[in-house]
Amino acid sequence: MPARLVIEGGAPLRGEVPVSAAKNAALPALCAALLTSEAVVLDNVPDLADVATTRRLLARLGAEIADDPDGATRVRVANVASHEAAYELVSTMRASVLVLGPLLARTGVARVALPGGCAIGVRPIDQHLKGLQKLGADIAIQSGYVEARASRLKGARITTDLVTVTGTENLMMAAALAEGTTMLENAAREPEVVDLARLLVAMGARVEGAGTERIEIEGRPELGGARHRIIPDRIEAGTLLVASAITGGDVTLTGAAPRHLTATLAKLEECGAAITVDGDRVRCQGPARPSAADVITSPFPGFPTDMQAQVMALLGVADGLSKISETIFENRFMHAAELNRMGARIETDGSTAVVRGVDAYQGAPVMATDLRASASLVLAGLAARGTTEVSRVYHLDRGYERLEVKLGALGARIRRVA
Ligand code: EPU
């Protein structure tokens, strides 16, 4: 049977906990190593299932990957050995599509399985493909695979129809080896995009405007190796802060990036938590009972869709009625039904959820459906009366580094059962 988490709820969390490096910055940084024959050394790659999947994918493409004695991850792709990201990997992790841009730009050929749907929605990659076509690639869809070819990509002006995070990252990486200048309009402004830009600059590209909606990239014929430290994970940080808020606890994060957390911190304050920021430390003192609040997810710097499930768990026990609008993904409320099994009163209708706060959750067996949904069930379990058993925690392990160990260090009664 896959591992489960067993949680005895009711203990307020207290103490200090360090924030891990960001999953969604580590994955593009690892893939950027495909752009050069020299080594890319990443200082603080988190130990996550999605990182292991990315390492497997890169190894198949010819990467030598070593763990340095100082803990850094060294990726070197002296020669590209294969051009293919197989369905078996892409279907377990959509972010595998991040090899498309760099492979095509470096070798002129890439074959990547179409990701198709996933638990949280349809999630097409049409914007990635349209952008690469603008850079001069020939794209064909053959037997479920994207087949991309180009002699040398050429810089272009690309305006995406919507804001896409990995789309922006794929196009930035491709443009970094293209001839001439690329202008990305309507670019994603997420901190993970800015972090990738920083790495590309260290590798020799010129990238300006990352963090705004217009990014200019001047390509180079070749890029070199670099050493890079990945930004802290704003979603792990937010999840730990909700753990403090929902248990009426007092938790301080260390090594956080508060400037990436503004929307989450503002919402926690609206729910009655007391937030104190001091450098890279963020303290959250939870209220006796959270207040209701409305949430609308939107691209950065708006409220992140990747925090929607966790905040729903908090609002489930708030005093009053809250409304949550999910504007990024069409099917990201699967945790609502599981929270209802714990006594919540949540009704969803399309992209809206109405949450009527209840006094308390009751422990129950629940099932994780995706990464952030599993985090929301763990959070509800921490606050619940009685025992909660969260099954399918492999979803959680994709994106949280030993979450139960961190929560346990803060006083949570939580254990993993094989
Ligand atoms: N979209 C398209 N066409 C495209 C690309 C996107 O229609 O070509 C749509 C998507 O279907 C979605 C919206 O645009 O409705 C935004 O999707 P986006 O491309 O921004 O998502 P992503 O790049 O696939 C990243 C994160 C997600 C996070 C989203 C939104 C990584 C590896 N993944 O996904 O993280 O939810 O941005 O912020 O960076 C997670 O960590 O749990 C997670 C799902």
Coordinates of C-alpha atoms and ligand atoms in Angstrom, one line a residue:
M1 CA 0.0 0.0 0.0
P2 CA 1.4 3.5 -0.8
A3 CA 2.5 5.6 2.2
R4 CA -0.1 7.4 4.3
L5 CA 0.1 10.2 6.9
V6 CA -1.6 9.7 10.2
I7 CA -2.3 12.9 12.1
E8 CA -3.7 13.4 15.6
G9 CA -5.1 16.9 15.4
G10 CA -5.4 19.7 17.9
A11 CA -1.8 20.6 18.8
P12 CA -1.0 24.2 18.2
L13 CA 2.3 24.4 16.2
R14 CA 5.1 26.4 17.7
G15 CA 8.8 27.1 16.9
E16 CA 11.1 27.8 14.0
V17 CA 11.4 26.0 10.7
P18 CA 13.6 26.6 7.6
V19 CA 12.0 27.0 4.2
S20 CA 13.3 24.7 1.4
A21 CA 14.3 25.8 -2.1
A22 CA 11.5 26.3 -4.6
K23 CA 10.4 23.2 -6.6
N24 CA 9.1 25.4 -9.4
A25 CA 12.4 27.3 -9.6
A26 CA 14.5 24.1 -9.3
L27 CA 12.8 22.3 -12.2
P28 CA 13.6 25.0 -14.9
A29 CA 17.1 25.5 -13.4
L30 CA 17.9 21.8 -13.9
C31 CA 16.5 21.9 -17.4
A32 CA 18.5 25.0 -18.3
A33 CA 21.6 22.8 -18.0
L34 CA 20.6 21.5 -21.4
L35 CA 21.6 24.8 -22.9
T36 CA 25.3 24.3 -22.4
S37 CA 28.1 21.7 -22.6
E38 CA 29.6 23.1 -19.4
A39 CA 28.5 22.3 -15.9
V40 CA 25.6 24.0 -14.2
V41 CA 25.9 23.8 -10.4
L42 CA 22.9 24.3 -8.3
D43 CA 23.5 24.9 -4.6
N44 CA 20.3 23.9 -2.9
V45 CA 18.1 21.6 -5.0
P46 CA 15.3 20.3 -2.9
D47 CA 14.9 16.6 -2.3
L48 CA 11.5 16.0 -4.0
A49 CA 9.9 13.4 -6.2
D50 CA 9.6 15.9 -9.1
V51 CA 13.3 16.7 -8.9
A52 CA 14.1 12.9 -9.1
T53 CA 11.8 12.7 -12.2
T54 CA 13.6 15.7 -13.8
R55 CA 17.0 14.1 -13.0
R56 CA 15.9 10.9 -14.7
L57 CA 14.7 12.7 -17.7
L58 CA 17.9 14.7 -18.0
A59 CA 20.0 11.6 -17.6
R60 CA 18.2 10.0 -20.5
L61 CA 18.9 13.1 -22.6
G62 CA 22.7 12.6 -21.8
A63 CA 23.2 14.6 -18.6
E64 CA 25.8 13.5 -16.1
I65 CA 24.4 14.5 -12.7
A66 CA 26.5 14.4 -9.6
D67 CA 25.9 15.3 -6.0
D68 CA 29.0 17.3 -4.9
P69 CA 30.4 16.8 -1.4
D70 CA 29.1 20.2 -0.3
G71 CA 25.6 19.2 -1.2
A72 CA 25.3 21.0 -4.6
T73 CA 23.9 19.3 -7.6
R74 CA 26.2 19.3 -10.7
V75 CA 24.6 18.8 -14.1
R76 CA 26.6 18.6 -17.2
V77 CA 25.3 17.8 -20.7
A78 CA 28.6 17.5 -22.6
N79 CA 26.6 15.9 -25.5
V80 CA 22.9 15.6 -26.0
A81 CA 22.3 11.8 -26.3
S82 CA 18.6 11.8 -27.1
H83 CA 16.0 14.3 -28.2
E84 CA 13.0 12.7 -26.6
A85 CA 11.0 13.2 -23.5
A86 CA 8.9 10.1 -23.4
Y87 CA 5.2 10.0 -22.5
E88 CA 5.9 7.9 -19.4
L89 CA 7.8 10.8 -17.8
V90 CA 5.7 13.7 -19.2
S91 CA 2.5 12.0 -18.0
T92 CA 3.8 11.8 -14.4
M93 CA 5.2 15.4 -14.5
R94 CA 3.9 18.0 -16.8
A95 CA 7.0 20.2 -16.1
S96 CA 8.9 17.8 -18.3
V97 CA 7.8 20.0 -21.1
L98 CA 10.5 22.4 -19.9
V99 CA 13.1 20.4 -21.9
L100 CA 11.4 21.4 -25.2
G101 CA 12.8 24.9 -25.5
P102 CA 16.4 24.2 -24.4
L103 CA 16.7 20.9 -26.4
L104 CA 15.4 22.6 -29.6
A105 CA 17.6 25.6 -29.2
R106 CA 20.8 23.6 -28.5
T107 CA 20.4 20.8 -31.1
G108 CA 17.7 21.9 -33.5
V109 CA 15.5 18.8 -32.7
A110 CA 13.2 17.9 -29.8
R111 CA 10.5 15.3 -29.4
V112 CA 8.3 15.8 -26.3
A113 CA 5.2 13.9 -25.4
L114 CA 2.1 16.0 -25.3
P115 CA 1.1 16.3 -21.6
G116 CA -2.6 16.1 -22.1
G117 CA -4.9 16.5 -19.0
C118 CA -4.0 16.3 -15.4
A119 CA -5.9 16.3 -12.1
I120 CA -6.3 20.0 -12.0
G121 CA -7.3 20.7 -15.6
V122 CA -6.7 20.4 -19.3
R123 CA -3.5 22.4 -19.3
P124 CA -2.5 22.7 -23.0
I125 CA 0.9 23.8 -24.2
D126 CA -0.3 25.7 -27.3
Q127 CA 1.4 28.9 -26.1
H128 CA 4.8 27.2 -25.8
L129 CA 4.4 25.9 -29.3
K130 CA 3.2 29.1 -30.8
G131 CA 6.1 31.0 -29.3
L132 CA 8.6 28.5 -30.6
Q133 CA 7.1 28.8 -34.0
K134 CA 7.6 32.5 -33.8
L135 CA 11.3 31.8 -33.1
G136 CA 11.3 29.8 -36.4
A137 CA 10.7 26.3 -35.3
D138 CA 8.7 23.8 -37.4
I139 CA 6.3 22.1 -35.1
A140 CA 4.3 18.9 -35.9
I141 CA 2.2 16.8 -33.7
Q142 CA 2.8 13.1 -34.5
S143 CA 1.4 10.2 -32.5
G144 CA 0.9 12.2 -29.3
Y145 CA 4.3 13.8 -29.5
V146 CA 5.4 17.4 -30.4
E147 CA 8.1 17.2 -32.9
A148 CA 10.0 20.4 -33.2
R149 CA 12.8 21.3 -35.6
A150 CA 14.8 24.4 -36.4
S151 CA 18.2 25.1 -37.9
R152 CA 19.0 28.1 -35.7
L153 CA 16.2 29.9 -33.8
K154 CA 15.8 33.6 -34.5
G155 CA 14.7 36.2 -32.0
A156 CA 11.2 37.5 -32.4
R157 CA 8.4 39.4 -30.7
I158 CA 6.1 37.0 -28.9
T159 CA 2.9 37.9 -27.2
T160 CA 1.3 35.0 -25.4
D161 CA -2.5 34.9 -25.3
L162 CA -2.5 34.3 -21.6
V163 CA 0.1 34.4 -18.8
T164 CA 1.9 31.1 -18.6
V165 CA 4.7 30.3 -16.2
T166 CA 6.4 27.3 -17.8
G167 CA 5.6 28.8 -21.2
T168 CA 7.5 31.9 -20.4
E169 CA 10.4 29.8 -19.0
N170 CA 10.5 27.6 -22.1
L171 CA 10.6 30.6 -24.4
M172 CA 13.2 32.4 -22.3
M173 CA 15.5 29.4 -22.5
A174 CA 15.0 28.9 -26.2
A175 CA 15.6 32.6 -26.9
A176 CA 18.8 32.6 -24.9
L177 CA 20.4 30.5 -27.7
A178 CA 18.5 32.2 -30.6
E179 CA 20.1 34.6 -33.0
G180 CA 19.2 38.2 -32.1
T181 CA 16.7 39.6 -29.7
T182 CA 13.4 38.2 -28.4
M183 CA 10.7 40.3 -26.8
L184 CA 8.3 38.3 -24.6
E185 CA 5.1 40.2 -24.0
N186 CA 2.5 39.2 -21.5
A187 CA 5.2 37.3 -19.7
A188 CA 4.7 35.6 -16.4
R189 CA 6.0 37.7 -13.5
E190 CA 6.4 34.9 -11.0
P191 CA 9.6 34.9 -8.8
E192 CA 10.5 31.5 -10.4
V193 CA 10.7 33.2 -13.8
V194 CA 13.0 35.9 -12.3
D195 CA 15.2 33.2 -10.8
L196 CA 15.6 31.4 -14.1
A197 CA 16.5 34.8 -15.7
R198 CA 19.2 35.2 -13.1
L199 CA 20.6 31.8 -14.0
L200 CA 20.5 32.5 -17.7
V201 CA 22.4 35.7 -17.2
A202 CA 25.0 33.9 -15.1
M203 CA 25.3 31.5 -18.1
G204 CA 26.1 34.4 -20.4
A205 CA 22.7 35.5 -21.9
R206 CA 21.4 39.0 -21.6
V207 CA 17.9 39.0 -20.1
E208 CA 16.1 42.2 -19.1
G209 CA 12.7 42.9 -17.6
A210 CA 12.2 39.5 -15.8
G211 CA 9.6 40.2 -13.2
T212 CA 7.7 42.5 -15.5
E213 CA 5.3 41.6 -18.3
R214 CA 7.9 42.3 -20.9
I215 CA 11.1 40.4 -21.0
E216 CA 13.9 41.0 -23.5
I217 CA 16.4 38.3 -24.2
E218 CA 19.4 38.7 -26.4
G219 CA 20.5 35.3 -27.5
R220 CA 24.1 34.0 -27.7
P221 CA 25.7 31.4 -30.0
E222 CA 26.8 29.5 -26.9
L223 CA 26.1 29.7 -23.2
G224 CA 28.6 28.6 -20.5
G225 CA 28.4 26.9 -17.1
A226 CA 27.3 28.7 -13.9
R227 CA 26.7 28.3 -10.2
H228 CA 23.3 29.2 -8.9
R229 CA 21.4 29.3 -5.6
I230 CA 17.6 28.6 -6.0
I231 CA 15.1 31.0 -4.3
P232 CA 13.1 29.8 -1.3
D233 CA 9.8 28.0 -1.9
R234 CA 7.0 30.6 -1.4
I235 CA 4.3 27.8 -1.6
E236 CA 6.0 25.6 1.1
A237 CA 6.4 28.8 3.2
G238 CA 2.7 29.7 2.7
T239 CA 1.7 26.2 3.6
L240 CA 3.7 26.2 6.9
L241 CA 2.2 29.6 7.7
V242 CA -1.3 28.3 7.2
A243 CA -0.4 25.4 9.5
S244 CA 0.4 27.9 12.2
A245 CA -2.8 29.9 11.5
I246 CA -5.1 26.9 11.4
T247 CA -3.8 25.5 14.7
G248 CA -3.8 28.8 16.6
G249 CA 0.0 28.4 16.7
D250 CA 3.1 30.6 16.7
V251 CA 5.5 29.6 13.9
T252 CA 8.5 31.5 12.5
L253 CA 9.9 30.7 9.1
T254 CA 13.6 31.2 8.5
G255 CA 15.3 31.7 5.1
A256 CA 12.0 32.9 3.5
A257 CA 11.6 35.5 0.9
P258 CA 8.8 37.7 2.3
R259 CA 8.6 39.8 -0.9
H260 CA 7.3 36.7 -2.7
L261 CA 4.7 36.2 -0.1
T262 CA 2.8 39.5 0.0
A263 CA -0.6 38.2 -1.3
T264 CA -0.5 35.2 1.1
L265 CA 0.6 37.3 4.1
A266 CA -2.2 39.8 3.4
K267 CA -4.8 37.1 3.2
L268 CA -3.5 35.5 6.5
E269 CA -3.8 38.9 8.2
E270 CA -7.3 39.3 6.8
C271 CA -8.1 35.9 8.4
G272 CA -6.9 37.3 11.8
A273 CA -3.3 36.0 12.0
A274 CA -0.6 38.3 13.3
I275 CA 2.3 38.5 10.8
T276 CA 5.7 39.8 11.6
V277 CA 8.4 40.1 9.0
D278 CA 12.1 40.6 9.9
G279 CA 14.6 40.1 7.1
D280 CA 14.2 36.5 5.9
R281 CA 12.1 35.6 9.0
V282 CA 8.3 35.5 8.9
R283 CA 6.3 34.9 12.1
C284 CA 2.7 33.9 12.1
Q285 CA 0.6 33.9 15.3
G286 CA -2.6 32.2 14.6
P287 CA -6.0 33.6 15.8
A288 CA -8.2 31.8 18.2
R289 CA -10.6 31.4 15.3
P290 CA -9.9 32.5 11.7
S291 CA -12.1 35.1 10.2
A292 CA -13.8 34.5 6.8
A293 CA -12.2 36.1 3.7
D294 CA -12.8 36.0 0.0
V295 CA -10.0 34.8 -2.3
I296 CA -9.4 35.2 -6.1
T297 CA -6.5 33.4 -7.5
S298 CA -4.5 35.2 -10.2
P299 CA -1.0 35.3 -11.7
F300 CA 1.8 36.8 -9.5
P301 CA 1.7 39.1 -7.7
G302 CA -1.9 38.1 -7.1
F303 CA -3.0 35.3 -4.8
P304 CA -1.3 32.1 -6.0
T305 CA -3.5 29.2 -7.3
D306 CA -0.9 26.9 -5.6
M307 CA -2.1 28.3 -2.2
Q308 CA -5.8 28.0 -2.9
A309 CA -6.4 24.6 -1.5
Q310 CA -4.4 25.4 1.7
V311 CA -6.3 28.6 2.3
M312 CA -9.6 26.7 1.7
A313 CA -8.7 24.4 4.6
L314 CA -8.2 27.5 6.8
L315 CA -11.5 29.1 5.7
G316 CA -13.3 25.9 6.3
V317 CA -13.1 26.5 10.0
A318 CA -13.4 30.3 9.8
D319 CA -16.1 32.4 11.4
G320 CA -18.5 33.2 8.6
L321 CA -18.9 32.7 4.9
S322 CA -16.0 32.9 2.3
K323 CA -16.0 32.8 -1.4
I324 CA -13.1 31.4 -3.4
S325 CA -12.7 32.1 -7.2
E326 CA -10.2 29.9 -9.0
T327 CA -9.2 31.7 -12.2
I328 CA -6.1 29.8 -13.3
F329 CA -7.2 26.1 -13.5
E330 CA -10.7 24.9 -14.3
N331 CA -10.7 21.8 -12.1
R332 CA -8.8 22.7 -8.9
F333 CA -11.4 22.1 -6.2
M334 CA -11.1 18.3 -5.7
H335 CA -10.0 18.9 -2.1
A336 CA -13.4 20.4 -1.3
A337 CA -15.1 17.0 -1.3
E338 CA -12.5 15.5 0.9
L339 CA -12.6 18.5 3.3
N340 CA -16.4 18.0 3.4
R341 CA -15.8 14.4 4.5
M342 CA -14.0 16.0 7.5
G343 CA -17.1 18.1 8.3
A344 CA -16.5 21.2 6.2
R345 CA -19.4 22.9 4.4
I346 CA -18.1 23.8 1.0
E347 CA -20.1 24.0 -2.2
T348 CA -18.4 24.4 -5.5
D349 CA -20.0 25.6 -8.7
G350 CA -17.6 25.8 -11.7
S351 CA -14.8 28.0 -10.7
T352 CA -16.3 29.3 -7.5
A353 CA -16.4 27.7 -4.1
V354 CA -18.6 28.9 -1.2
V355 CA -17.2 28.0 2.2
R356 CA -19.4 28.1 5.2
G357 CA -17.1 28.0 8.2
V358 CA -17.7 25.2 10.7
D359 CA -16.5 25.1 14.3
A360 CA -14.0 22.3 13.8
Y361 CA -13.0 19.5 11.5
Q362 CA -13.4 15.9 12.5
G363 CA -10.6 13.5 11.8
A364 CA -11.4 11.1 8.9
P365 CA -9.7 9.0 6.3
V366 CA -9.2 11.2 3.2
M367 CA -7.5 10.8 -0.1
A368 CA -5.1 13.2 -1.8
T369 CA -5.8 14.0 -5.5
D370 CA -2.9 16.3 -6.3
L371 CA 0.0 18.0 -4.7
R372 CA -1.6 21.1 -3.2
A373 CA -4.9 19.2 -2.4
S374 CA -2.9 16.8 -0.3
A375 CA -1.3 19.7 1.6
S376 CA -4.8 21.1 2.4
L377 CA -5.9 17.8 3.8
V378 CA -2.8 17.6 6.1
L379 CA -3.6 21.2 7.3
A380 CA -7.2 20.2 8.1
G381 CA -5.9 17.1 9.9
L382 CA -3.6 19.3 12.1
A383 CA -6.7 21.3 13.2
A384 CA -9.2 18.4 13.4
R385 CA -10.6 16.7 16.5
G386 CA -9.4 13.1 16.3
T387 CA -7.3 11.2 13.8
T388 CA -7.0 11.9 10.1
E389 CA -5.4 9.5 7.7
V390 CA -4.3 11.0 4.4
S391 CA -3.6 8.4 1.7
R392 CA -1.8 8.8 -1.6
V393 CA 0.8 11.0 0.0
Y394 CA 3.1 10.4 -3.1
H395 CA 1.3 13.5 -4.4
L396 CA 2.6 15.5 -1.4
D397 CA 6.2 14.1 -1.9
R398 CA 6.3 15.6 -5.4
G399 CA 6.6 19.1 -4.0
Y400 CA 7.2 19.1 -0.2
E401 CA 10.5 18.2 1.3
R402 CA 9.7 15.9 4.3
L403 CA 6.7 18.0 5.3
E404 CA 5.8 15.7 8.1
V405 CA 9.3 16.0 9.6
K406 CA 9.0 19.8 9.5
L407 CA 5.5 19.8 11.0
G408 CA 6.6 17.2 13.6
A409 CA 9.5 19.5 14.7
L410 CA 6.9 22.2 15.3
G411 CA 4.9 19.9 17.6
A412 CA 2.5 18.3 15.2
R413 CA 1.5 14.7 16.0
I414 CA 2.0 13.3 12.5
R415 CA 3.7 10.1 11.3
R416 CA 4.2 8.4 8.0
V417 CA 2.9 4.8 7.7
A418 CA 4.3 2.7 4.9
Ligands
EPU1 N1 -2.3 27.4 -20.6 C1 -2.8 27.3 -21.8 N2 -1.8 27.1 -22.8 C2 -0.5 27.1 -22.6 C3 0.0 27.2 -21.3 C4 -1.0 27.4 -20.3 O1 -4.0 27.3 -22.1 O2 0.3 26.9 -23.6 C5 -3.2 27.6 -19.4 C6 -3.2 26.5 -18.4 O3 -4.1 25.4 -18.9 C7 -3.7 27.2 -17.2 C8 -3.1 28.6 -17.3 O4 -2.8 28.8 -18.7 O5 -5.1 27.3 -17.2 C9 -1.8 28.9 -16.5 O6 -1.0 27.8 -16.7 P1 0.6 27.9 -16.6 O7 1.2 27.6 -17.9 O8 1.0 29.2 -16.0 O9 0.9 26.7 -15.6 P2 2.2 25.8 -15.6 O10 3.4 26.6 -16.1 O11 1.9 24.6 -16.3 C10 3.1 26.5 -13.2 C11 3.5 25.7 -12.0 C12 2.2 25.3 -11.3 C13 1.3 26.5 -11.0 C14 1.1 27.3 -12.3 C15 0.3 28.6 -12.1 C16 5.6 24.8 -12.5 C17 6.5 23.6 -12.8 N3 4.3 24.6 -12.3 O12 2.4 25.5 -14.1 O13 2.5 24.6 -10.1 O14 0.1 26.1 -10.5 O15 2.3 27.6 -13.0 O16 1.0 29.4 -11.2 O17 6.1 25.9 -12.4 C18 2.3 23.2 -8.3 O18 3.4 23.5 -7.9 O19 1.5 22.5 -7.6 C19 1.8 23.6 -9.6 C20 0.7 23.0 -10.2

